[in-house]
Coordinates of C-alpha atoms in Angstrom, one line a residue:
M1 CA -5.5 -17.1 10.7
W2 CA -6.9 -19.1 7.5
F3 CA -8.1 -18.5 4.4
S4 CA -11.4 -18.6 4.4
Q5 CA -12.5 -17.5 0.7
L6 CA -10.3 -17.2 -2.4
F7 CA -12.1 -15.7 -5.6
K8 CA -10.5 -16.6 -8.5
L9 CA -9.9 -13.4 -11.8
S10 CA -11.0 -13.7 -15.0
K11 CA -7.8 -15.1 -16.6
P12 CA -5.0 -17.3 -15.1
D13 CA -2.7 -14.4 -16.3
T14 CA -4.6 -11.8 -14.7
Y15 CA -3.1 -10.2 -11.2
V16 CA -4.2 -7.6 -8.8
T17 CA -2.5 -4.4 -8.3
S18 CA -4.2 -2.8 -5.4
L19 CA -6.5 -3.2 -2.3
D20 CA -8.6 -1.5 -0.5
F21 CA -10.8 -1.8 2.4
D22 CA -13.9 1.1 2.7
E23 CA -14.1 3.0 5.6
E24 CA -16.6 1.1 7.0
G25 CA -14.8 -2.6 6.9
L26 CA -17.5 -4.3 4.8
L27 CA -16.4 -4.1 1.3
L28 CA -13.1 -5.0 -0.4
L29 CA -12.1 -3.5 -3.3
A30 CA -9.5 -4.7 -6.0
A31 CA -7.6 -3.1 -9.2
C32 CA -7.0 -5.5 -11.9
S33 CA -4.0 -5.6 -14.5
D34 CA -6.9 -6.2 -17.2
D35 CA -8.3 -3.3 -16.6
S36 CA -11.2 -4.2 -14.0
L37 CA -12.1 -3.3 -10.6
Q38 CA -13.6 -5.9 -8.5
I39 CA -15.4 -5.2 -5.9
Y40 CA -16.5 -8.0 -2.7
S41 CA -18.4 -8.3 0.3
A42 CA -16.0 -8.2 3.1
R43 CA -19.0 -9.5 6.0
E44 CA -20.7 -11.6 3.3
G45 CA -17.3 -13.3 1.6
V46 CA -19.2 -13.1 -1.9
H47 CA -18.3 -11.3 -5.3
E48 CA -20.5 -8.0 -5.7
T49 CA -20.0 -5.9 -8.7
M50 CA -17.2 -5.5 -11.2
L51 CA -16.0 -2.3 -13.4
L52 CA -14.3 -2.4 -15.8
S53 CA -12.0 0.7 -16.7
Q54 CA -10.4 -0.7 -20.8
K55 CA -10.0 2.6 -21.9
Y56 CA -7.6 4.2 -19.0
G57 CA -6.7 1.1 -17.6
C58 CA -6.8 0.9 -13.4
H59 CA -4.4 1.2 -10.7
L60 CA -4.3 2.4 -7.0
A61 CA -8.2 2.3 -6.3
R62 CA -9.4 3.9 -3.2
F63 CA -12.7 3.9 -1.7
T64 CA -13.6 7.6 -0.4
H65 CA -15.3 8.2 2.7
H66 CA -18.0 7.0 0.8
S67 CA -18.3 3.4 -0.2
Q68 CA -20.2 3.9 -3.6
N69 CA -17.9 6.3 -4.8
I70 CA -14.1 5.3 -5.8
I71 CA -10.9 7.3 -7.3
Y72 CA -8.5 4.8 -9.4
A73 CA -5.0 6.1 -11.2
S74 CA -5.0 5.6 -14.6
T75 CA -2.5 3.1 -16.5
K76 CA -2.9 4.1 -20.0
G77 CA -4.1 6.8 -22.8
D78 CA -3.0 9.2 -19.8
D79 CA -1.9 10.3 -16.6
A80 CA -5.2 11.7 -14.8
I81 CA -7.2 10.1 -11.8
R82 CA -10.7 8.8 -12.3
Y83 CA -13.6 10.1 -9.6
L84 CA -16.3 6.8 -10.4
T85 CA -19.5 5.9 -8.7
T86 CA -20.2 2.4 -8.4
H87 CA -24.4 3.6 -8.0
D88 CA -24.7 4.1 -11.6
K89 CA -21.2 3.5 -13.1
S90 CA -20.4 7.0 -14.1
F91 CA -17.5 9.1 -13.8
L92 CA -17.8 11.8 -11.4
R93 CA -14.5 14.0 -11.9
Y94 CA -11.3 13.6 -13.7
F95 CA -8.2 15.0 -11.8
R96 CA -5.6 16.0 -14.5
G97 CA -2.3 17.8 -14.2
H98 CA 0.0 15.0 -13.8
T99 CA 2.2 14.4 -17.0
A100 CA 3.8 10.2 -15.9
P101 CA 2.3 7.7 -13.9
V102 CA 0.6 8.4 -11.1
T103 CA 2.7 6.1 -8.0
E104 CA 0.8 6.6 -5.1
L105 CA -3.0 7.8 -3.9
A106 CA -3.2 8.4 -0.2
L107 CA -7.0 9.6 1.1
C108 CA -7.1 12.0 3.8
P109 CA -9.2 9.8 7.2
S110 CA -10.5 13.1 8.6
N111 CA -11.9 14.9 5.3
D112 CA -12.4 14.7 1.3
T113 CA -9.2 15.6 0.5
F114 CA -6.5 13.2 -1.2
L115 CA -3.0 13.2 -1.8
S116 CA -1.1 12.1 -5.7
C117 CA 2.6 11.1 -6.1
S118 CA 4.0 10.6 -9.8
A119 CA 7.0 10.0 -11.4
D120 CA 6.7 13.8 -12.6
N121 CA 8.5 14.6 -9.7
T122 CA 5.2 15.9 -8.4
V123 CA 2.4 15.7 -5.4
R124 CA -0.5 17.3 -5.8
L125 CA -3.4 17.4 -2.9
W126 CA -6.6 17.3 -4.3
T127 CA -10.1 17.6 -3.0
L128 CA -13.0 15.6 -4.2
E129 CA -15.2 18.8 -4.9
S130 CA -12.7 20.1 -7.5
Q131 CA -10.8 19.2 -10.2
N132 CA -8.5 21.5 -9.6
A133 CA -4.9 20.7 -7.4
Q134 CA -5.5 22.6 -4.5
A135 CA -2.1 22.5 -3.9
R136 CA 1.4 21.1 -5.1
L137 CA 5.3 20.0 -4.2
N138 CA 7.8 19.7 -6.9
L139 CA 10.3 17.1 -5.0
A140 CA 12.8 14.7 -6.4
T141 CA 10.9 11.1 -6.7
P142 CA 8.4 11.3 -4.6
Y143 CA 6.8 8.3 -5.3
L144 CA 5.3 7.2 -2.2
A145 CA 3.0 8.7 0.4
A146 CA 0.8 8.5 3.8
Y147 CA -1.0 10.3 6.1
D148 CA -1.0 9.8 10.2
P149 CA -3.8 8.8 11.9
S150 CA -4.6 12.1 13.0
A151 CA -4.6 13.9 9.4
T152 CA -2.5 16.4 10.3
V153 CA 1.3 15.1 9.3
I154 CA 2.0 13.4 5.9
A155 CA 5.1 11.5 4.9
I156 CA 6.6 11.5 1.4
A157 CA 9.2 9.0 0.3
S158 CA 11.8 10.8 -1.9
A159 CA 13.6 7.8 -3.4
S160 CA 16.5 9.3 -5.1
T161 CA 17.6 11.3 -1.9
S162 CA 16.8 8.2 0.1
S163 CA 14.4 10.7 2.5
I164 CA 11.3 10.8 4.2
L165 CA 9.8 14.3 4.5
L166 CA 7.3 15.0 7.2
Y167 CA 5.0 17.8 6.4
D168 CA 2.2 19.8 8.2
I169 CA -0.4 19.1 6.0
R170 CA -1.8 22.4 7.5
H171 CA 0.9 24.5 6.2
F172 CA 1.5 22.2 2.9
D173 CA 3.4 24.8 1.1
K174 CA 6.5 25.1 3.8
P175 CA 9.1 23.4 3.5
P176 CA 8.9 20.2 5.8
F177 CA 9.2 20.2 9.4
A178 CA 11.3 17.2 9.8
T179 CA 13.5 14.9 7.0
F180 CA 14.8 11.8 7.8
D181 CA 18.1 10.6 6.1
M182 CA 17.8 6.4 5.0
R183 CA 21.1 6.4 3.6
Q184 CA 22.3 4.5 6.5
Y185 CA 20.1 1.8 6.2
D186 CA 20.2 1.6 2.4
P187 CA 21.4 -2.2 1.2
P188 CA 25.0 -1.9 -0.7
R189 CA 25.1 -0.3 -4.6
A190 CA 26.0 -3.6 -5.4
S191 CA 23.0 -6.0 -3.7
R192 CA 20.1 -3.8 -5.7
G193 CA 19.9 -3.1 -9.9
N194 CA 20.4 0.6 -9.6
N195 CA 20.7 3.6 -7.0
I196 CA 17.1 4.2 -6.1
P197 CA 16.2 1.6 -3.2
E198 CA 13.3 -0.4 -4.0
W199 CA 10.5 1.2 -1.6
T200 CA 7.1 0.0 -1.8
K201 CA 4.7 1.3 0.7
L202 CA 4.6 3.9 3.2
E203 CA 2.5 3.0 6.4
F204 CA 2.0 4.4 9.8
S205 CA 0.9 2.4 12.4
N206 CA -3.4 2.9 14.1
D207 CA -1.7 4.9 17.0
G208 CA 0.8 7.3 14.8
K209 CA 3.7 6.0 17.2
S210 CA 5.9 3.6 14.3
L211 CA 6.5 4.7 10.3
L212 CA 6.6 1.2 8.3
V213 CA 9.1 1.5 4.7
T214 CA 8.2 -1.8 3.0
T215 CA 11.2 -3.0 0.4
N216 CA 12.0 -5.2 -2.3
H217 CA 15.2 -5.8 -0.4
S218 CA 16.7 -8.7 1.1
Q219 CA 17.3 -6.6 4.1
G220 CA 13.3 -6.1 4.6
H221 CA 11.6 -3.6 5.8
L222 CA 12.2 -0.7 7.9
L223 CA 10.3 -0.1 10.9
L224 CA 11.1 3.9 11.8
D225 CA 10.3 5.8 15.2
A226 CA 7.2 7.8 13.5
F227 CA 9.1 10.9 15.6
N228 CA 12.3 11.0 15.1
G229 CA 12.9 8.5 11.9
E230 CA 15.2 6.4 14.3
L231 CA 15.1 2.2 13.1
K232 CA 13.5 0.5 15.2
A233 CA 14.6 -3.1 13.6
Q234 CA 14.6 -4.3 10.3
L235 CA 12.2 -7.1 9.6
P236 CA 13.8 -9.6 6.8
R237 CA 11.3 -12.0 5.2
P238 CA 12.3 -15.4 5.5
Y239 CA 12.8 -16.2 1.8
Q240 CA 15.2 -14.7 -0.4
P241 CA 12.6 -13.3 -2.7
T242 CA 13.9 -14.4 -6.4
W243 CA 12.3 -12.1 -10.1
G244 CA 8.8 -11.9 -10.4
I245 CA 7.8 -12.8 -7.0
L246 CA 7.6 -9.7 -5.6
R247 CA 5.7 -6.6 -7.7
S248 CA 7.6 -3.7 -9.1
A249 CA 8.2 -0.9 -7.0
P250 CA 7.3 2.7 -8.0
S251 CA 11.2 3.2 -8.8
S252 CA 11.9 0.2 -10.7
T253 CA 12.9 0.6 -14.3
P254 CA 10.1 -0.3 -15.9
S255 CA 9.7 -4.1 -16.7
K256 CA 7.3 -7.2 -17.4
T257 CA 6.6 -7.2 -13.4
P258 CA 2.7 -6.5 -12.4
L259 CA 2.6 -3.5 -10.6
G260 CA 1.9 -3.4 -6.3
Q261 CA 1.1 -1.5 -3.6
G262 CA 3.6 -2.9 -1.5
D263 CA 3.0 -6.5 0.6
T264 CA 3.2 -5.4 3.7
S265 CA 0.2 -4.1 6.4
F266 CA -0.1 -3.1 9.9
S267 CA -2.5 -4.7 12.2
A268 CA -5.5 -2.9 13.8
D269 CA -3.9 -2.4 16.6
G270 CA -0.3 -1.6 14.9
R271 CA 1.3 -4.4 17.0
Y272 CA 2.2 -7.0 14.2
V273 CA 3.3 -6.7 10.5
I274 CA 2.0 -8.9 7.8
G275 CA 3.4 -9.4 4.5
G276 CA 4.7 -11.9 2.1
S277 CA 6.7 -14.4 2.9
G278 CA 9.6 -13.7 -0.1
A279 CA 8.4 -17.0 -1.6
D280 CA 5.4 -18.7 -3.9
R281 CA 3.0 -18.8 -0.5
D282 CA 2.2 -17.8 2.5
V283 CA 2.5 -15.5 4.6
V284 CA 4.5 -14.1 7.4
V285 CA 3.9 -12.0 11.2
W286 CA 6.0 -10.2 12.6
D287 CA 6.0 -8.8 16.1
T288 CA 6.7 -5.3 16.8
Q289 CA 7.0 -5.7 20.1
G290 CA 8.8 -8.5 19.7
R291 CA 12.9 -9.5 20.6
V292 CA 15.4 -7.4 18.7
S293 CA 18.3 -9.4 18.0
R294 CA 21.6 -7.5 17.0
E295 CA 23.7 -9.0 13.7
G296 CA 26.3 -6.4 14.1
E297 CA 25.2 -3.0 13.7
K298 CA 21.7 -4.0 12.8
K299 CA 18.7 -4.7 15.0
I300 CA 16.7 -7.0 13.7
I301 CA 13.2 -8.4 14.3
R302 CA 12.4 -12.0 12.7
P303 CA 9.3 -13.3 11.7
M304 CA 7.5 -15.0 14.5
C305 CA 5.6 -17.8 12.1
S306 CA 4.1 -18.4 8.7
L307 CA 0.1 -18.6 7.9
P308 CA -0.1 -21.4 5.7
C309 CA -1.9 -20.6 2.6
D310 CA -1.5 -22.8 -0.4
R311 CA -3.5 -20.9 -3.2
G312 CA -0.5 -18.8 -4.0
K313 CA 1.7 -15.8 -2.9
G314 CA 0.7 -12.8 -0.9
A315 CA 2.0 -10.2 -3.4
V316 CA -0.3 -7.3 -1.7
V317 CA -1.6 -7.5 1.9
L318 CA -4.0 -5.2 3.5
W319 CA -5.7 -5.5 7.0
N320 CA -9.2 -4.8 7.6
H321 CA -8.8 -2.0 10.6
R322 CA -12.6 -2.1 11.4
Y323 CA -12.9 -5.6 11.8
N324 CA -10.2 -9.0 12.5
M325 CA -9.4 -10.1 8.9
M326 CA -7.4 -9.5 6.1
A327 CA -7.0 -9.9 2.4
T328 CA -4.2 -10.8 0.3
A329 CA -4.0 -10.8 -3.7
D330 CA -1.7 -12.0 -6.8
T331 CA -3.8 -14.5 -9.5
E332 CA -6.5 -14.6 -6.7
V333 CA -8.2 -12.5 -3.6
V334 CA -8.2 -14.1 -0.8
M335 CA -10.1 -13.4 2.3
W336 CA -8.4 -14.4 6.0
L337 CA -10.5 -14.7 9.5
P338 CA -9.2 -16.0 12.7
D339 CA -10.0 -19.6 13.7
E340 CA -8.3 -20.7 17.2
H341 CA -8.0 -24.2 15.8
V342 CA -6.1 -23.6 13.5
G343 CA -2.9 -23.6 14.1
M344 CA 0.2 -21.0 12.5
K345 CA 3.4 -22.3 10.9
P346 CA 6.7 -22.3 12.8
L347 CA 9.5 -20.6 11.0

């Protein structure tokens, strides 16, 4: 793959904090640290429009199933979720209830409901048709969540308990039907600044068989069996990240490091994981069906190659599941397309 389009932001110190493709894969949405929402045409490779949210800030911007409608989390003023139409740039609804910053927004694949996680230790289930939450869970540090492809199961990551909880969405108010204990995969306490794992993203593969836990740890990301929580392999970065390279995890204490949404993404077929290298440039590719090496008791899959990019690091990475392309971002937004004439860089 090669980077086909590059878009600069308004100022050199502006960062992209989240990316999202619309349901048809035709539009790319970027939330930025300068309180702007940028929309790009993924098909034409051009910038389409800018929306400002200077009063409330913006993060975790997501398209709904309608490409003209967006939800996003506020970063200042209050902790409400805002529902915006790009047609006339007006707000359709506010979803209020959280009393601390929202750390995750996950849209249901099959209908107009969505989940929000927050530092107020709650997970709320909403529908776009009502300003009131449909259900609520009180959990310890439930900072991340994801729907499985069938839209019947949700996974919620509780960082402080090092566990992942699986719920049947039809029985959201019932206890989880499965709990994955992740403590055995945590790095030693001496290698992290606090006692809470720095998980940054939770994602199911498109076939529903794997669950990826993206982390800021030097040991890399965790590839799990989505049915029993067994570790398939760890996916280490080729470079040891230094301070400032990776974005803040929701469990991190407040810092000057920009917000993010994780720097990995499954490919459309679920076989490959694309992610940041840990250095200040390039992204790397792991083949989840590739050779698993054993290092002591650890099962490791090393990156198979690097995708060279001399225009900044992949601090936010997202695959377009409708078309064979992806986007990465940091202080610039980069669109990548396959090209058989551009070689991959071996590691």
